[in-house]
Tab-separated table of C-alpha atoms and ligand atoms in Angstrom:
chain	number	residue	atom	x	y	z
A	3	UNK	CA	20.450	-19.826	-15.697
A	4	UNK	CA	16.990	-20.062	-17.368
A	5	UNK	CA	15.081	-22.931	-18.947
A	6	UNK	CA	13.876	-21.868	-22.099
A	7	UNK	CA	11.059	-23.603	-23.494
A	8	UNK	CA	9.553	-23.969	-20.334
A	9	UNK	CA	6.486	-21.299	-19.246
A	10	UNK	CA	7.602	-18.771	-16.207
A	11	UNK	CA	5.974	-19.880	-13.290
A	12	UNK	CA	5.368	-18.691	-9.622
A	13	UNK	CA	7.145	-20.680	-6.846
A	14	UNK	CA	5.021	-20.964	-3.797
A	15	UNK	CA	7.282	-21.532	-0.645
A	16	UNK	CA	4.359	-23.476	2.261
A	17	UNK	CA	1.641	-23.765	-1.079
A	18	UNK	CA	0.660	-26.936	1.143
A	19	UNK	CA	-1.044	-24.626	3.789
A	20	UNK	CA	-3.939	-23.056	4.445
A	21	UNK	CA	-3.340	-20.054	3.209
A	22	UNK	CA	-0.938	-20.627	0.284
A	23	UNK	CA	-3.322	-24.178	-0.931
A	24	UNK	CA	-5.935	-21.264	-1.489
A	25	UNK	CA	-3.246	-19.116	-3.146
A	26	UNK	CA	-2.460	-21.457	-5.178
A	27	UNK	CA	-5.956	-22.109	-6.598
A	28	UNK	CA	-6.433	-18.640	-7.411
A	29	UNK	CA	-2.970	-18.714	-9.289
A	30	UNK	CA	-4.407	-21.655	-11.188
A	31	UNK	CA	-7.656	-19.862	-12.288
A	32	UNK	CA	-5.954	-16.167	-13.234
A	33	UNK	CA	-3.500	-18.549	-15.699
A	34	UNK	CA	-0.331	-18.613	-13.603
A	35	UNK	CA	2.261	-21.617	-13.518
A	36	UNK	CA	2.646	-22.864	-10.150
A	37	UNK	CA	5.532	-24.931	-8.413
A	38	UNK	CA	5.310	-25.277	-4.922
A	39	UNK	CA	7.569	-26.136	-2.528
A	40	UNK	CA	6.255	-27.714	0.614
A	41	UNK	CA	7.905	-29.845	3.175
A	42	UNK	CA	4.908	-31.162	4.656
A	43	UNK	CA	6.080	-30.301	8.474
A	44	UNK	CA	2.202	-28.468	9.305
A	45	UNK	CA	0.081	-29.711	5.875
A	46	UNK	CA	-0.690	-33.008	4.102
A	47	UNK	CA	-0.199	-33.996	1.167
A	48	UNK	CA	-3.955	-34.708	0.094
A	49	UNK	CA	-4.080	-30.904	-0.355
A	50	UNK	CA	-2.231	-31.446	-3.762
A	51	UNK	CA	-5.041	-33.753	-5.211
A	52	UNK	CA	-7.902	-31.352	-3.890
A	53	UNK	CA	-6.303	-28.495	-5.609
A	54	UNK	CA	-6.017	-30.539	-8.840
A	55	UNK	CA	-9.657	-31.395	-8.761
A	56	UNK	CA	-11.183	-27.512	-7.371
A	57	UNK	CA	-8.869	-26.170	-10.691
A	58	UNK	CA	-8.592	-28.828	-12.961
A	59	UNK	CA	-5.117	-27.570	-13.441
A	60	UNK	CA	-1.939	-28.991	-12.714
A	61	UNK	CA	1.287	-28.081	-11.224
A	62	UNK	CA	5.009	-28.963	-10.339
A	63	UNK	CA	5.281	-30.458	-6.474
A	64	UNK	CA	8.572	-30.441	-4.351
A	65	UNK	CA	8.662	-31.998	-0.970
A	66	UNK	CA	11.535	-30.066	-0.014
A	67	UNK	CA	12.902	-27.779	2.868
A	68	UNK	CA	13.411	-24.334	2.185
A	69	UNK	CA	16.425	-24.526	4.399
A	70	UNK	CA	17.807	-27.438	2.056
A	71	UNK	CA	19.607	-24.538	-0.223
A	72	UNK	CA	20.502	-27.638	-2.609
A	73	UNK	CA	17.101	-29.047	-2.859
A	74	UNK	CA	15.927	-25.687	-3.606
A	75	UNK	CA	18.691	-24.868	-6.463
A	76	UNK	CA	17.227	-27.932	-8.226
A	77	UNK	CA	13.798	-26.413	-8.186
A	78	UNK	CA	15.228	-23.278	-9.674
A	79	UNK	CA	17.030	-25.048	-12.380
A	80	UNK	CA	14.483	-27.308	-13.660
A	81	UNK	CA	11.802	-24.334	-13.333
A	82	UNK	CA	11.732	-20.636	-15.001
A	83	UNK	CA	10.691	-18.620	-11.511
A	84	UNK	CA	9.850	-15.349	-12.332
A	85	UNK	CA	8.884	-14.666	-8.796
A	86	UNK	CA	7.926	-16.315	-5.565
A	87	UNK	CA	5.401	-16.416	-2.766
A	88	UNK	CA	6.889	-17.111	0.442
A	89	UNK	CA	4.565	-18.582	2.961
A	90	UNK	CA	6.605	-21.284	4.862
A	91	UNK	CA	7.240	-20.871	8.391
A	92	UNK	CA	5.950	-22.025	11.617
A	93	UNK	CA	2.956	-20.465	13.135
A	94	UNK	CA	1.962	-21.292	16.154
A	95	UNK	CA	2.843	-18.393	19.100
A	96	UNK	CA	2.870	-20.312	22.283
A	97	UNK	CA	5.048	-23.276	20.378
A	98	UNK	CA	7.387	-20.153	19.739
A	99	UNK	CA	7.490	-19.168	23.463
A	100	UNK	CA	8.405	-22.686	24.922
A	101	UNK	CA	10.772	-23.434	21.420
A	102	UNK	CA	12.024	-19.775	20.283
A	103	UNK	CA	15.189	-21.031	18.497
A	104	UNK	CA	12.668	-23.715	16.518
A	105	UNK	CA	11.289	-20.510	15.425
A	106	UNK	CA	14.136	-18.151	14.577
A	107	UNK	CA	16.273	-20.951	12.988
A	108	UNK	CA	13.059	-21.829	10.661
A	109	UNK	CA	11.506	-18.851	9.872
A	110	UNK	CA	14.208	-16.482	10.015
A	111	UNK	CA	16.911	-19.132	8.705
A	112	UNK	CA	14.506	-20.044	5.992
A	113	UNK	CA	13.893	-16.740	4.466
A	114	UNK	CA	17.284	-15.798	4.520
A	115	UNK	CA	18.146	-19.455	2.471
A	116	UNK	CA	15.626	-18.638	0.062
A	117	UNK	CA	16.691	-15.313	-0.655
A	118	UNK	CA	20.684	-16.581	-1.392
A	119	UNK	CA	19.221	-19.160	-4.038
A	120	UNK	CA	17.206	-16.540	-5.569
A	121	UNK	CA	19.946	-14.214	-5.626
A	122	UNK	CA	21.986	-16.868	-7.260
A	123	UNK	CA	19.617	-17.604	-9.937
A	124	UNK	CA	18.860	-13.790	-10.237
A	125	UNK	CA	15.129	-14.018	-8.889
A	126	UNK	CA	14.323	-10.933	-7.327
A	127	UNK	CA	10.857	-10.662	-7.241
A	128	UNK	CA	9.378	-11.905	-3.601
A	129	UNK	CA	5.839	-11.475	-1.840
A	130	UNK	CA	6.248	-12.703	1.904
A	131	UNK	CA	3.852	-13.303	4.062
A	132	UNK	CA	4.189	-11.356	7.290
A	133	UNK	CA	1.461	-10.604	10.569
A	134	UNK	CA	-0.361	-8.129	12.440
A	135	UNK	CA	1.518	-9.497	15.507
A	136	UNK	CA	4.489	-7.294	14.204
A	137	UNK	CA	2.102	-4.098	15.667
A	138	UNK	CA	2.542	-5.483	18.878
A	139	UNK	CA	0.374	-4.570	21.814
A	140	UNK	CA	1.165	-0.621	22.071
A	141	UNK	CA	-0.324	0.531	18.109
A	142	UNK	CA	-3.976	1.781	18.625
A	143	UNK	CA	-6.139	0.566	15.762
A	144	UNK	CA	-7.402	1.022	12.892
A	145	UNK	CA	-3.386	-0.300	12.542
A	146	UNK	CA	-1.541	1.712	9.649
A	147	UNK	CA	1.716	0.184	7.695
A	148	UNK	CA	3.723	3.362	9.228
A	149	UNK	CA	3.414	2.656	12.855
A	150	UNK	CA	6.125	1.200	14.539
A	151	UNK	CA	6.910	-2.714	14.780
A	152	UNK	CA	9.972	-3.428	17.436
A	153	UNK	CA	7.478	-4.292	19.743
A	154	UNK	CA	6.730	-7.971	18.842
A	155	UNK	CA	5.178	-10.004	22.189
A	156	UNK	CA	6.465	-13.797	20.801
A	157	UNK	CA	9.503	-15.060	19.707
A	158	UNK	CA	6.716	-15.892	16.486
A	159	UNK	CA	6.327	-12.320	16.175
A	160	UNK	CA	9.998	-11.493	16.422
A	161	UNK	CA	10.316	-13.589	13.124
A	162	UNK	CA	8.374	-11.637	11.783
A	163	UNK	CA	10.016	-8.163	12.467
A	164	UNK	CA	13.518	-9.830	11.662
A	165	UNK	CA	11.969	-10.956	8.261
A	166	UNK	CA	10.478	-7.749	7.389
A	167	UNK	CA	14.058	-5.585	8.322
A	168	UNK	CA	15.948	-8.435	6.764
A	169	UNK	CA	13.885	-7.658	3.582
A	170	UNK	CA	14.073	-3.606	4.074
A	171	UNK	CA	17.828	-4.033	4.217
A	172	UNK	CA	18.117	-6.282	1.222
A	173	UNK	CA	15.835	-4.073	-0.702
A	174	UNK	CA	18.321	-1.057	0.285
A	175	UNK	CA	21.206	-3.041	-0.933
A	176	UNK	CA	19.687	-3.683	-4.407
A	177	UNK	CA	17.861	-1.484	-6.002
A	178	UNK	CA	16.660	-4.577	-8.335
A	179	UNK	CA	14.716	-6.601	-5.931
A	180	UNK	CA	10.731	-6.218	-5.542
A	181	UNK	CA	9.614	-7.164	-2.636
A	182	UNK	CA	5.766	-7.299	-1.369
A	183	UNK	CA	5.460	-7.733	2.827
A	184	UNK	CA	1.682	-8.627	3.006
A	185	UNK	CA	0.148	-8.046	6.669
A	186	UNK	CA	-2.513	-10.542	7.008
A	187	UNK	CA	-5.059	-9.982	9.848
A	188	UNK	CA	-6.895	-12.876	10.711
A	189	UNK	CA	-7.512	-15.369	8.219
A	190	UNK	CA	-11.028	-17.782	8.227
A	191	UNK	CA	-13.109	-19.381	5.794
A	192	UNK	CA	-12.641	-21.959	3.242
A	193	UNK	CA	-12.445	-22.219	-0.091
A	194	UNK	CA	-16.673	-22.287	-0.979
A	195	UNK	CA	-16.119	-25.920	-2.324
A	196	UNK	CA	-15.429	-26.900	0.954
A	197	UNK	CA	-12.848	-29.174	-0.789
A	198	UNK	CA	-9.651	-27.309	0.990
A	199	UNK	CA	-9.560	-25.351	4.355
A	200	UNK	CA	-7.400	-25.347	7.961
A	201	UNK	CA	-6.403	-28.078	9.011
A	202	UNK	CA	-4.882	-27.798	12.150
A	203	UNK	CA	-2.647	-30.349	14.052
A	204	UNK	CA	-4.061	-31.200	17.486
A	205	UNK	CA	-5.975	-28.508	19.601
A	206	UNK	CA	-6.108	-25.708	17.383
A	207	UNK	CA	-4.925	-22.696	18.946
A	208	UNK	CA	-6.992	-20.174	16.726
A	209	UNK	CA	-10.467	-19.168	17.230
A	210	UNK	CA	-12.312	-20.158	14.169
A	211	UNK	CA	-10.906	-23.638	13.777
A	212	UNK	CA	-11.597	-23.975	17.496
A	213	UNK	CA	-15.682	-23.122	16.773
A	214	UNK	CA	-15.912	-25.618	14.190
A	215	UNK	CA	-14.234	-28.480	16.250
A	216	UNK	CA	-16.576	-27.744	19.081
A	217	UNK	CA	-19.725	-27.363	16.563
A	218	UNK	CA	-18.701	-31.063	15.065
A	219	UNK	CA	-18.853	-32.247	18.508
A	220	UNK	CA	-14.670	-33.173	18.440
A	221	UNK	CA	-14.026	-30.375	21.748
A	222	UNK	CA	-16.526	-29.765	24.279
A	223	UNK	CA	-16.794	-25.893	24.634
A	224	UNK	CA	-14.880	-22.884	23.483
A	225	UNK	CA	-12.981	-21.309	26.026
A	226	UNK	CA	-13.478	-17.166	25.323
A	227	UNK	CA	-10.180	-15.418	26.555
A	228	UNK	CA	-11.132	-12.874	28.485
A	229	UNK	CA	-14.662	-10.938	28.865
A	230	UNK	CA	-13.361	-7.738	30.943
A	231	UNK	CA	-11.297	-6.062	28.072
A	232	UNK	CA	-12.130	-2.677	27.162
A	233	UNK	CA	-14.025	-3.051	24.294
A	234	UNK	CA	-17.847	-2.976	23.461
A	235	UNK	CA	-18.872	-6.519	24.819
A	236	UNK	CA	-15.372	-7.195	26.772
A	237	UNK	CA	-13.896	-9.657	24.595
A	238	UNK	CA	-11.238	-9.256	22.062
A	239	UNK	CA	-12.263	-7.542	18.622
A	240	UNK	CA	-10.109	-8.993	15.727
A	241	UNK	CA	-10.048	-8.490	11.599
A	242	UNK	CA	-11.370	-11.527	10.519
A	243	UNK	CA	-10.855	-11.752	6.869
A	244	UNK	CA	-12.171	-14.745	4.019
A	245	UNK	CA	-8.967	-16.414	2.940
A	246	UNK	CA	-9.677	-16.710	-0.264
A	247	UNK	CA	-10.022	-12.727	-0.105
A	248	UNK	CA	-6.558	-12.748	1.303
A	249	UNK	CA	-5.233	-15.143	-1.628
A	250	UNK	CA	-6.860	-12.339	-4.290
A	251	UNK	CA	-4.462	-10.035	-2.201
A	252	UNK	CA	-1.740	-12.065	-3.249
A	253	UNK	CA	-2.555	-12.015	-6.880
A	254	UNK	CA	-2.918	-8.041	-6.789
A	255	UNK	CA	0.290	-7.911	-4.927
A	256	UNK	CA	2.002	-10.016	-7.529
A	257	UNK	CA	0.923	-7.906	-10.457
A	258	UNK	CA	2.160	-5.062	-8.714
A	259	UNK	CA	5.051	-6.838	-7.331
A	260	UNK	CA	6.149	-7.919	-11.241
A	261	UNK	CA	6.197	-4.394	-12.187
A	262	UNK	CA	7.388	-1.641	-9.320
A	263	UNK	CA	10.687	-2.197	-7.231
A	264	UNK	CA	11.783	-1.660	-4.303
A	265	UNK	CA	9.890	-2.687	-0.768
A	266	UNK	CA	6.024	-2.024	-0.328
A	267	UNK	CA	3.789	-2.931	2.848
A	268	UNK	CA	0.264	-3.908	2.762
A	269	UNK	CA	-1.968	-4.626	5.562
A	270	UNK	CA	-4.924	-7.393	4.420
A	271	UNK	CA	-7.912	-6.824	6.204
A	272	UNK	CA	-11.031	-5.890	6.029
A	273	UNK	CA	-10.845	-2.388	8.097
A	274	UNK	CA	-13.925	-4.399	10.283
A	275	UNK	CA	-13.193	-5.436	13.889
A	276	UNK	CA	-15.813	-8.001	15.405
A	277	UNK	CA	-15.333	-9.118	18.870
A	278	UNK	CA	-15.224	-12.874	19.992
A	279	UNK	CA	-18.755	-13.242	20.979
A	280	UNK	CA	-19.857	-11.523	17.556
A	281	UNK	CA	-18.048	-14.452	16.144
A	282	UNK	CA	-19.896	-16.987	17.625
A	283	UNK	CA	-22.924	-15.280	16.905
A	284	UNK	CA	-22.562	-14.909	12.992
A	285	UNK	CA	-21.228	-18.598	12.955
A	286	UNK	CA	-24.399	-20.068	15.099
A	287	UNK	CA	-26.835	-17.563	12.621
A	288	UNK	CA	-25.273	-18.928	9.663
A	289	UNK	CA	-24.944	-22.036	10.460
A	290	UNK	CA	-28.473	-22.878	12.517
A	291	UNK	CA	-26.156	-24.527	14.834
A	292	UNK	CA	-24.999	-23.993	18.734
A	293	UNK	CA	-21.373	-23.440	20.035
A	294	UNK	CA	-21.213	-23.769	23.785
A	295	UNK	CA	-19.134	-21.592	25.374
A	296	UNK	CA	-17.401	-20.178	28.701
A	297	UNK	CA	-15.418	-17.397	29.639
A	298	UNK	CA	-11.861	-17.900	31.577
A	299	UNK	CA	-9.321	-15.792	32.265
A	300	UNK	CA	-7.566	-13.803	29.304
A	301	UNK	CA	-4.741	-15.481	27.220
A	302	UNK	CA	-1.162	-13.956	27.836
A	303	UNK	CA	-0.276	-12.078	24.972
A	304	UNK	CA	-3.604	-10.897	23.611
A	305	UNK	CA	-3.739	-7.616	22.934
A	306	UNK	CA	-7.563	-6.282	23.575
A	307	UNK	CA	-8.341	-4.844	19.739
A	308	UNK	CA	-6.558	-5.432	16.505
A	309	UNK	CA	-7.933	-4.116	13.251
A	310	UNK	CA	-6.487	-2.835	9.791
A	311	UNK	CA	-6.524	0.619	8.355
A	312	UNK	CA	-6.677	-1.427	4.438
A	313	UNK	CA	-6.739	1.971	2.330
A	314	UNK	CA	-3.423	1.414	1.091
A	315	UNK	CA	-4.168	-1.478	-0.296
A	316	UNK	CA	-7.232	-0.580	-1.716
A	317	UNK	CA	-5.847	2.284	-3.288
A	318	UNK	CA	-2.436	0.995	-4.791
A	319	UNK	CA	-3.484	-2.108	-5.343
A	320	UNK	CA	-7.019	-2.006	-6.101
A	321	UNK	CA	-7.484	-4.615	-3.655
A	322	UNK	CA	-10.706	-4.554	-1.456
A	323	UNK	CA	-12.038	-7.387	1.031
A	324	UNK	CA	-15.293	-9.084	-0.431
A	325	UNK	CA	-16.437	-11.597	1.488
A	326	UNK	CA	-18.477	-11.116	4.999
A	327	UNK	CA	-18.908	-12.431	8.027
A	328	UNK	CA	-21.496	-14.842	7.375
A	329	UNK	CA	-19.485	-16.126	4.113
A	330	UNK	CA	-16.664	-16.518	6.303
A	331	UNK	CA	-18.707	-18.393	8.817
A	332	UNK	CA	-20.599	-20.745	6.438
A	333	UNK	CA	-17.425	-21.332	4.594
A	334	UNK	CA	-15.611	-22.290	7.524
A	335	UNK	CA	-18.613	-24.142	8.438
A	336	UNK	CA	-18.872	-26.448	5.796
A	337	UNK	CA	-15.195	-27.217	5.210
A	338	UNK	CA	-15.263	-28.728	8.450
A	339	UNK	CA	-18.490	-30.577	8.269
A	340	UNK	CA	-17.426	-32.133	5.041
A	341	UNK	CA	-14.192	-33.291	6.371
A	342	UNK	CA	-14.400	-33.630	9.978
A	343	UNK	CA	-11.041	-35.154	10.524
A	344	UNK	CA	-9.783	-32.812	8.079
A	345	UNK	CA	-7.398	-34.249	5.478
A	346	UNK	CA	-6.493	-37.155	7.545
A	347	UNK	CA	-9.738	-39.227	5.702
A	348	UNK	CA	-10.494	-38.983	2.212
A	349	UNK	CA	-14.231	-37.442	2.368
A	350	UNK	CA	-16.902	-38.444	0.336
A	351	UNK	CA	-18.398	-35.434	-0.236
B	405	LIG	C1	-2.859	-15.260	16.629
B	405	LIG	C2	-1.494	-14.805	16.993
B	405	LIG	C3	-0.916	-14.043	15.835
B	405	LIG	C4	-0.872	-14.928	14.617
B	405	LIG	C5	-2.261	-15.445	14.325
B	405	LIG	C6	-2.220	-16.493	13.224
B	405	LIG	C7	-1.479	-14.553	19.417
B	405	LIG	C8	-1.325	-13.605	20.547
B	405	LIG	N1	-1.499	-14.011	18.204
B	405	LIG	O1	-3.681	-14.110	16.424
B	405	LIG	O2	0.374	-13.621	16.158
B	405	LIG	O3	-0.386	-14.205	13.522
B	405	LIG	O4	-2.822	-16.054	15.478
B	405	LIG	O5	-1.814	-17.733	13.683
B	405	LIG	O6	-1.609	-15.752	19.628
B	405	LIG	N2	-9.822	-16.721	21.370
B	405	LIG	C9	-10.646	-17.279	22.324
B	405	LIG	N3	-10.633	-18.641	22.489
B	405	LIG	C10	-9.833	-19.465	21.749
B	405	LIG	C11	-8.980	-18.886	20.774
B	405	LIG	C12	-9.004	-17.510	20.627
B	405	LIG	O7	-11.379	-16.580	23.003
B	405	LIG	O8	-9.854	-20.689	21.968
B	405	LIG	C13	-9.839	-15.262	21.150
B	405	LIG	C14	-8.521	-14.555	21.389
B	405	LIG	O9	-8.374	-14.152	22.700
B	405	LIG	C15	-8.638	-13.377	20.396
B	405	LIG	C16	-9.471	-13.952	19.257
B	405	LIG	O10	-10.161	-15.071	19.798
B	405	LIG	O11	-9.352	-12.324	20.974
B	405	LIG	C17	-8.648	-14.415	18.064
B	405	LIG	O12	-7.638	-15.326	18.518
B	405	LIG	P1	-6.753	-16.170	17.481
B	405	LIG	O13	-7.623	-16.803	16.472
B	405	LIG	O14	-5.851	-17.054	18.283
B	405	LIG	O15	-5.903	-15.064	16.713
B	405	LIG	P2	-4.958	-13.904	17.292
B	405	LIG	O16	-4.626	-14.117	18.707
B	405	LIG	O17	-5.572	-12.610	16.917
C-alpha cells in the first residue's frame, strides 16, 4: 500500500519530546518530510508551533498511541513512510521501579505494535532510540557497543534490553529490515533559539533540568548524589552530550540506515566524562550565575562513571559530537530562562 503522489516522509514515533522535537527540526532543515506521531502523555502540544516557527517548515501531526495499532495503520495509509524514528516510551527510572508493568506494557508493548504495522505496510527501515542504562553497573568505561547488556538495574532499563533483543531477533528473521539502535548518553542543551528544550513534568529527576530549576529560583538547592565515589572529585562522571548533536546522530544514522541492512549499534556520546560538580561549574561560568548546592547520600542505582567509547560512530557514520560543555550549559541556560514554566506559558521572548 503506497500513496503515490505524496513525498516519502520520516515518521517520528515521541517527535513531541525533547529529544525527537529537536530531531525533528533537523529533519526539517536537511529537506526531510516529517509526520510525527505523539500522544502527548510526557510533551505538550505547543512544541508543534515552536518547531513550525524555528524551521519555517511544516509537517503532518497525529495525536495518537503507538499502542493504538489502528490509529497507527491510518497514519501509514494516508502517509508514504519510508522509514521511522522511534522515540516514544516512558523515561523516568524510579517511576519504572514503583510501576514496572507501566513500563514493559508501554515501551516494550509499543515497539513491538509498531513493528507489526510496519511489517504490514512493508516498512522496514527503523532507528530506535535505546540507553546507556542497558551497560548496567558492571561495564568499565570508556563503554563499547560489544560489551554485554543483561545487566539492566531498572525495570526502565530492562525495556531497553528487551527492545534491543526484540530488534536483534527480528533483524535475524528478515534479512530485509534495517534497523539503527542509537545509545544515547546523556542528553542536555537546547536548541540555541532557546525556542524548544526539556520540559520536564514536576521535579525533574535529571541533573541538568534540575540546575536550571534551581538557577530560576523554582527549587531551592541541588541535591549532589553522592561525593565518596571513586572518581576524581567523588561524584558521578557522566557523558553529557548537546541534543541537538544527538539529533545530527539521528540524521547520519538515517542515511546509513536507508542504505545498509541488517542491525547496527551506535553509542552517542561525546567519549568526555565530566563529573557532577564539573557540571555545576561550567553552568555557573557560563552562565555568571550561582547554583546552590549540597551533598546527600548517593542515589540507588547510580553507577559511579559512565562514558562512551564513540569511534564507531565516528568512523561508520561520520558522526562526531560538536558542541561543548559550555554550549551545552548556556543552551540549557537560556531555554529555561526564556520559558521558565516551560511550555505551560506562551513566552514572549
Ligand atoms: C538517568 C537514568 C538513565 C536514563 C537517563 C535519561 C538512572 C540510574 N539512570 O541517567 O537510565 O537513560 O537518566 O533519563 O536514573 N545527580 C545529582 N543530583 C540530581 C540528579 C542527578 O547529583 O538531582 C547526579 C547523578 O547521581 C549522576 C548525574 O547527576 O551522577 C546524572 O544523573 P541523571 O541526569 O539523572 O542521569 P543518569 O542517572 O546518568
Amino acid at each position: 500500500i503506497c500513496n503515490r503522489g505524496v513525498p516519502m516522509a520520516i515518521l517520528v514515533t515521541g517527535g513531541a519530546g525533547y529529544i525527537g522535537s529537536h530531531t525533528v527540526v533537523e529533519l526539517l532543515a536537511a529537506g526531510h518530510e516529517v509526520v510525527i506521531v505523539d500522544n502527548f502523555s510526557n510533551s505538550k502540544p505547543e512544541v508543534l508551533n515552536r518547531i513550525r516557527q524555528i524551521s519555517g517548515k511544516d509537517f503532518a501531526f497525529y495525536q495518537v498511541d503507538v499502542l493504538d495499532k489502528d490509529a497507527m495503520r491510518q497514519v501509514f495509509k494516508e502517509n508514504d513512510i519510508q522509514a521511522v524514528i522511534h522515540f516514544s516510551g516512558y523515561k523516568a527510572v524510579g517511576e519504572s521501579v514503583a510501576e514496572p508493568i507501566k513500563y514493559y506494557h508501554n515501551n516494550v508493548g509499543g515497539a513491538i505494535a509498531l513493528v507489526e504495522v510496519m511489517n504490514e505496510f512493508g516498512v522496514k527501515h527503523i532507528v530506535f532510540s535505546s540507553s546507556a542504562t542497558v551497560y548496567g553497573l558492571n561495564n568499565p568505561s570508556p563503554l563499547t557497543e560489544d560489551m554485554p547488556t543483561h545487566t539492566a538495574n531498572s525495570p526502565y532499563g530492562s525495556t531497553m534490553v528487551m527492545k534491543e533483543q526484540i530488534f536483534r531477533d527480528l533483524a535475524a528473521s528478515d534479512p530485509d529490515w534495517s534497523i539503527t539502535i542509537l545509545r544515547y548518553f546523556n542528553p542536555i542543551g537546547a536548541h540555541a533559539s532557546g525556542r524548544i528544550g526539556e520540559d520536564p513534568q514536576g521535579i525533574p529527576n535529571n541533573l541538568m533540568p534540575y540546575i536550571t530549576q534551581v538557577a530560576v529560583g523554582k527549587l531551592p538547592a541541588l541535591s549532589v548524589f553522592g561525593d565518596d565515589y571513586p572518581t576524581p572529585d567523588g561524584t558521578g562522571v557522566r557523558d553529557y552530550i548537546h541534543v541537538v548533536d544527538l539529533s545530527l546522530g539521528h540524521l547520519k544514522a538515517l542515511d546509513r540506515n536507508l542504505t545498509v541492512k541488517g542491525v547496527e549499534t551506535y553509542n552517542l556520546g561525546t567519549g568526555e566524562g565530566y563529573s557532577v560538580l564539573d557540571l555545576i561549574k561550567a553552568f555557573e561560568e557560563a552562565n555568571g550565575i550561582k547554583v546552590n548546592y549540597k551533598i546527600v547520600d548517593r542515589r540507588p542505582g547510580d553507577v559511579a562513571t559512565c562514558y562512551s567509547d564513540a569511534s564507531r560512530a565516528n568512523q561508520l557514520l561520520g558522526w562526531y559530537a560538536q558542541r561543548n560543555l559550555v554550549d551545552m550549559c548556556r543552551d540549557s541556560w537560556k531555554w529555561q530562562k526564556e520559558n521558565p514554566q516551560g511550555y505551560d506559558v506562551i513566552s514572549q521572548a
